Amino acid sequence: MKVSGQFQSEETAGHYAAVKSYIETCYRNGINEVAALTRLCNGNPYTVKEIFADSGE
């Protein structure tokens, strides 16, 4: 949770950064963000190998 423009703890900031990075990586490689978040919430996130395989790199 953010308080007055900053996070309450480093742990919370770390969680936010990890999810933000995951979403951004998926987006930049052509994976729908909602699909990526759905998989993440279901405990089956895209792996780096899957992300880059889907992008054709």
mmCIF file of N, CA and C in Angstrom:
data_model
loop_
_atom_site.group_PDB
_atom_site.id
_atom_site.type_symbol
_atom_site.label_atom_id
_atom_site.label_comp_id
_atom_site.label_asym_id
_atom_site.label_seq_id
_atom_site.Cartn_x
_atom_site.Cartn_y
_atom_site.Cartn_z
ATOM 1 N N MET A 1 0.841 -1.161 0.000
ATOM 2 C CA MET A 1 0.000 0.000 0.000
ATOM 3 C C MET A 1 0.898 1.240 0.000
ATOM 4 N N LYS A 2 0.481 2.240 -0.767
ATOM 5 C CA LYS A 2 1.234 3.487 -0.814
ATOM 6 C C LYS A 2 0.656 4.482 0.193
ATOM 7 N N VAL A 3 1.538 5.236 0.815
ATOM 8 C CA VAL A 3 1.129 6.269 1.756
ATOM 9 C C VAL A 3 1.810 7.564 1.340
ATOM 10 N N SER A 4 1.024 8.571 1.012
ATOM 11 C CA SER A 4 1.548 9.883 0.627
ATOM 12 C C SER A 4 2.665 9.787 -0.408
ATOM 13 N N GLY A 5 2.453 8.994 -1.443
ATOM 14 C CA GLY A 5 3.418 8.907 -2.531
ATOM 15 C C GLY A 5 4.580 7.972 -2.295
ATOM 16 N N GLN A 6 4.573 7.230 -1.199
ATOM 17 C CA GLN A 6 5.648 6.272 -0.965
ATOM 18 C C GLN A 6 5.072 4.991 -0.369
ATOM 19 N N PHE A 7 5.863 3.935 -0.387
ATOM 20 C CA PHE A 7 5.416 2.661 0.152
ATOM 21 C C PHE A 7 5.672 2.602 1.653
ATOM 22 N N GLN A 8 4.866 1.812 2.360
ATOM 23 C CA GLN A 8 5.024 1.681 3.811
ATOM 24 C C GLN A 8 6.285 0.909 4.176
ATOM 25 N N SER A 9 6.694 -0.027 3.311
ATOM 26 C CA SER A 9 7.884 -0.814 3.625
ATOM 27 C C SER A 9 8.626 -1.177 2.344
ATOM 28 N N GLU A 10 9.884 -1.557 2.507
ATOM 29 C CA GLU A 10 10.674 -2.003 1.361
ATOM 30 C C GLU A 10 10.099 -3.297 0.784
ATOM 31 N N GLU A 11 9.559 -4.134 1.644
ATOM 32 C CA GLU A 11 8.972 -5.396 1.184
ATOM 33 C C GLU A 11 7.799 -5.134 0.239
ATOM 34 N N THR A 12 6.920 -4.216 0.618
ATOM 35 C CA THR A 12 5.778 -3.863 -0.223
ATOM 36 C C THR A 12 6.244 -3.276 -1.546
ATOM 37 N N ALA A 13 7.244 -2.413 -1.495
ATOM 38 C CA ALA A 13 7.796 -1.824 -2.714
ATOM 39 C C ALA A 13 8.388 -2.903 -3.610
ATOM 40 N N GLY A 14 9.031 -3.889 -3.012
ATOM 41 C CA GLY A 14 9.604 -4.996 -3.779
ATOM 42 C C GLY A 14 8.542 -5.825 -4.477
ATOM 43 N N HIS A 15 7.434 -6.088 -3.780
ATOM 44 C CA HIS A 15 6.334 -6.843 -4.393
ATOM 45 C C HIS A 15 5.745 -6.070 -5.567
ATOM 46 N N TYR A 16 5.534 -4.784 -5.353
ATOM 47 C CA TYR A 16 4.997 -3.922 -6.419
ATOM 48 C C TYR A 16 5.925 -3.944 -7.631
ATOM 49 N N ALA A 17 7.227 -3.793 -7.398
ATOM 50 C CA ALA A 17 8.192 -3.763 -8.497
ATOM 51 C C ALA A 17 8.226 -5.089 -9.252
ATOM 52 N N ALA A 18 8.118 -6.200 -8.543
ATOM 53 C CA ALA A 18 8.146 -7.509 -9.194
ATOM 54 C C ALA A 18 6.939 -7.700 -10.104
ATOM 55 N N VAL A 19 5.756 -7.343 -9.623
ATOM 56 C CA VAL A 19 4.542 -7.483 -10.430
ATOM 57 C C VAL A 19 4.581 -6.522 -11.612
ATOM 58 N N LYS A 20 5.010 -5.287 -11.368
ATOM 59 C CA LYS A 20 5.110 -4.288 -12.435
ATOM 60 C C LYS A 20 6.085 -4.748 -13.517
ATOM 61 N N SER A 21 7.207 -5.300 -13.128
ATOM 62 C CA SER A 21 8.205 -5.795 -14.072
ATOM 63 C C SER A 21 7.653 -6.958 -14.893
ATOM 64 N N TYR A 22 6.953 -7.874 -14.232
ATOM 65 C CA TYR A 22 6.337 -9.020 -14.912
ATOM 66 C C TYR A 22 5.341 -8.551 -15.968
ATOM 67 N N ILE A 23 4.459 -7.629 -15.593
ATOM 68 C CA ILE A 23 3.451 -7.117 -16.528
ATOM 69 C C ILE A 23 4.117 -6.406 -17.699
ATOM 70 N N GLU A 24 5.103 -5.564 -17.415
ATOM 71 C CA GLU A 24 5.798 -4.806 -18.461
ATOM 72 C C GLU A 24 6.538 -5.738 -19.422
ATOM 73 N N THR A 25 7.182 -6.773 -18.888
ATOM 74 C CA THR A 25 7.892 -7.730 -19.736
ATOM 75 C C THR A 25 6.919 -8.464 -20.649
ATOM 76 N N CYS A 26 5.797 -8.891 -20.106
ATOM 77 C CA CYS A 26 4.785 -9.561 -20.926
ATOM 78 C C CYS A 26 4.271 -8.622 -22.007
ATOM 79 N N TYR A 27 3.926 -7.397 -21.638
ATOM 80 C CA TYR A 27 3.403 -6.410 -22.587
ATOM 81 C C TYR A 27 4.386 -6.162 -23.732
ATOM 82 N N ARG A 28 5.645 -5.969 -23.405
ATOM 83 C CA ARG A 28 6.659 -5.673 -24.427
ATOM 84 C C ARG A 28 6.925 -6.858 -25.352
ATOM 85 N N ASN A 29 6.477 -8.040 -24.943
ATOM 86 C CA ASN A 29 6.679 -9.223 -25.766
ATOM 87 C C ASN A 29 5.377 -9.767 -26.333
ATOM 88 N N GLY A 30 4.354 -8.915 -26.378
ATOM 89 C CA GLY A 30 3.116 -9.252 -27.062
ATOM 90 C C GLY A 30 2.145 -10.134 -26.307
ATOM 91 N N ILE A 31 2.305 -10.255 -25.013
ATOM 92 C CA ILE A 31 1.390 -11.067 -24.210
ATOM 93 C C ILE A 31 0.399 -10.133 -23.524
ATOM 94 N N ASN A 32 -0.870 -10.457 -23.629
ATOM 95 C CA ASN A 32 -1.932 -9.652 -23.030
ATOM 96 C C ASN A 32 -1.733 -9.560 -21.521
ATOM 97 N N GLU A 33 -1.803 -8.338 -21.006
ATOM 98 C CA GLU A 33 -1.566 -8.126 -19.579
ATOM 99 C C GLU A 33 -2.592 -8.824 -18.697
ATOM 100 N N VAL A 34 -3.847 -8.827 -19.117
ATOM 101 C CA VAL A 34 -4.894 -9.483 -18.321
ATOM 102 C C VAL A 34 -4.648 -10.989 -18.273
ATOM 103 N N ALA A 35 -4.270 -11.565 -19.402
ATOM 104 C CA ALA A 35 -3.958 -12.999 -19.432
ATOM 105 C C ALA A 35 -2.761 -13.304 -18.530
ATOM 106 N N ALA A 36 -1.760 -12.432 -18.561
ATOM 107 C CA ALA A 36 -0.574 -12.627 -17.726
ATOM 108 C C ALA A 36 -0.930 -12.542 -16.242
ATOM 109 N N LEU A 37 -1.748 -11.562 -15.876
ATOM 110 C CA LEU A 37 -2.162 -11.428 -14.476
ATOM 111 C C LEU A 37 -3.043 -12.587 -14.034
ATOM 112 N N THR A 38 -3.895 -13.065 -14.934
ATOM 113 C CA THR A 38 -4.745 -14.212 -14.613
ATOM 114 C C THR A 38 -3.889 -15.429 -14.297
ATOM 115 N N ARG A 39 -2.901 -15.683 -15.149
ATOM 116 C CA ARG A 39 -2.001 -16.815 -14.895
ATOM 117 C C ARG A 39 -1.233 -16.625 -13.591
ATOM 118 N N LEU A 40 -0.785 -15.403 -13.333
ATOM 119 C CA LEU A 40 -0.046 -15.122 -12.105
ATOM 120 C C LEU A 40 -0.915 -15.405 -10.880
ATOM 121 N N CYS A 41 -2.160 -14.946 -10.904
ATOM 122 C CA CYS A 41 -3.077 -15.150 -9.772
ATOM 123 C C CYS A 41 -3.451 -16.615 -9.588
ATOM 124 N N ASN A 42 -3.422 -17.379 -10.675
ATOM 125 C CA ASN A 42 -3.728 -18.807 -10.596
ATOM 126 C C ASN A 42 -2.512 -19.638 -10.205
ATOM 127 N N GLY A 43 -1.381 -18.974 -9.970
ATOM 128 C CA GLY A 43 -0.179 -19.683 -9.539
ATOM 129 C C GLY A 43 0.612 -20.300 -10.663
ATOM 130 N N ASN A 44 0.350 -19.874 -11.899
ATOM 131 C CA ASN A 44 1.039 -20.427 -13.061
ATOM 132 C C ASN A 44 1.525 -19.289 -13.966
ATOM 133 N N PRO A 45 2.435 -18.439 -13.468
ATOM 134 C CA PRO A 45 2.872 -17.300 -14.281
ATOM 135 C C PRO A 45 3.674 -17.753 -15.496
ATOM 136 N N TYR A 46 3.707 -16.889 -16.503
ATOM 137 C CA TYR A 46 4.549 -17.161 -17.665
ATOM 138 C C TYR A 46 5.999 -17.224 -17.213
ATOM 139 N N THR A 47 6.745 -18.164 -17.770
ATOM 140 C CA THR A 47 8.180 -18.222 -17.514
ATOM 141 C C THR A 47 8.876 -17.344 -18.543
ATOM 142 N N VAL A 48 10.126 -17.020 -18.289
ATOM 143 C CA VAL A 48 10.897 -16.213 -19.241
ATOM 144 C C VAL A 48 10.954 -16.929 -20.588
ATOM 145 N N LYS A 49 11.132 -18.229 -20.554
ATOM 146 C CA LYS A 49 11.194 -19.016 -21.792
ATOM 147 C C LYS A 49 9.886 -18.902 -22.574
ATOM 148 N N GLU A 50 8.753 -18.979 -21.893
ATOM 149 C CA GLU A 50 7.454 -18.844 -22.560
ATOM 150 C C GLU A 50 7.259 -17.436 -23.120
ATOM 151 N N ILE A 51 7.671 -16.437 -22.374
ATOM 152 C CA ILE A 51 7.497 -15.052 -22.826
ATOM 153 C C ILE A 51 8.273 -14.814 -24.109
ATOM 154 N N PHE A 52 9.527 -15.227 -24.143
ATOM 155 C CA PHE A 52 10.338 -14.984 -25.331
ATOM 156 C C PHE A 52 9.975 -15.912 -26.480
ATOM 157 N N ALA A 53 9.452 -17.105 -26.192
ATOM 158 C CA ALA A 53 9.003 -18.008 -27.258
ATOM 159 C C ALA A 53 7.783 -17.425 -27.951
ATOM 160 N N ASP A 54 6.872 -16.812 -27.178
ATOM 161 C CA ASP A 54 5.672 -16.199 -27.750
ATOM 162 C C ASP A 54 5.998 -14.980 -28.599
ATOM 163 N N SER A 55 7.098 -14.276 -28.276
ATOM 164 C CA SER A 55 7.429 -13.049 -29.002
ATOM 165 C C SER A 55 8.180 -13.329 -30.290
ATOM 166 N N GLY A 56 8.622 -14.570 -30.487
ATOM 167 C CA GLY A 56 9.328 -14.926 -31.707
ATOM 168 C C GLY A 56 10.812 -14.634 -31.661
ATOM 169 N N GLU A 57 11.357 -14.295 -30.503
ATOM 170 C CA GLU A 57 12.790 -14.003 -30.384
ATOM 171 C C GLU A 57 13.574 -15.259 -30.117
#
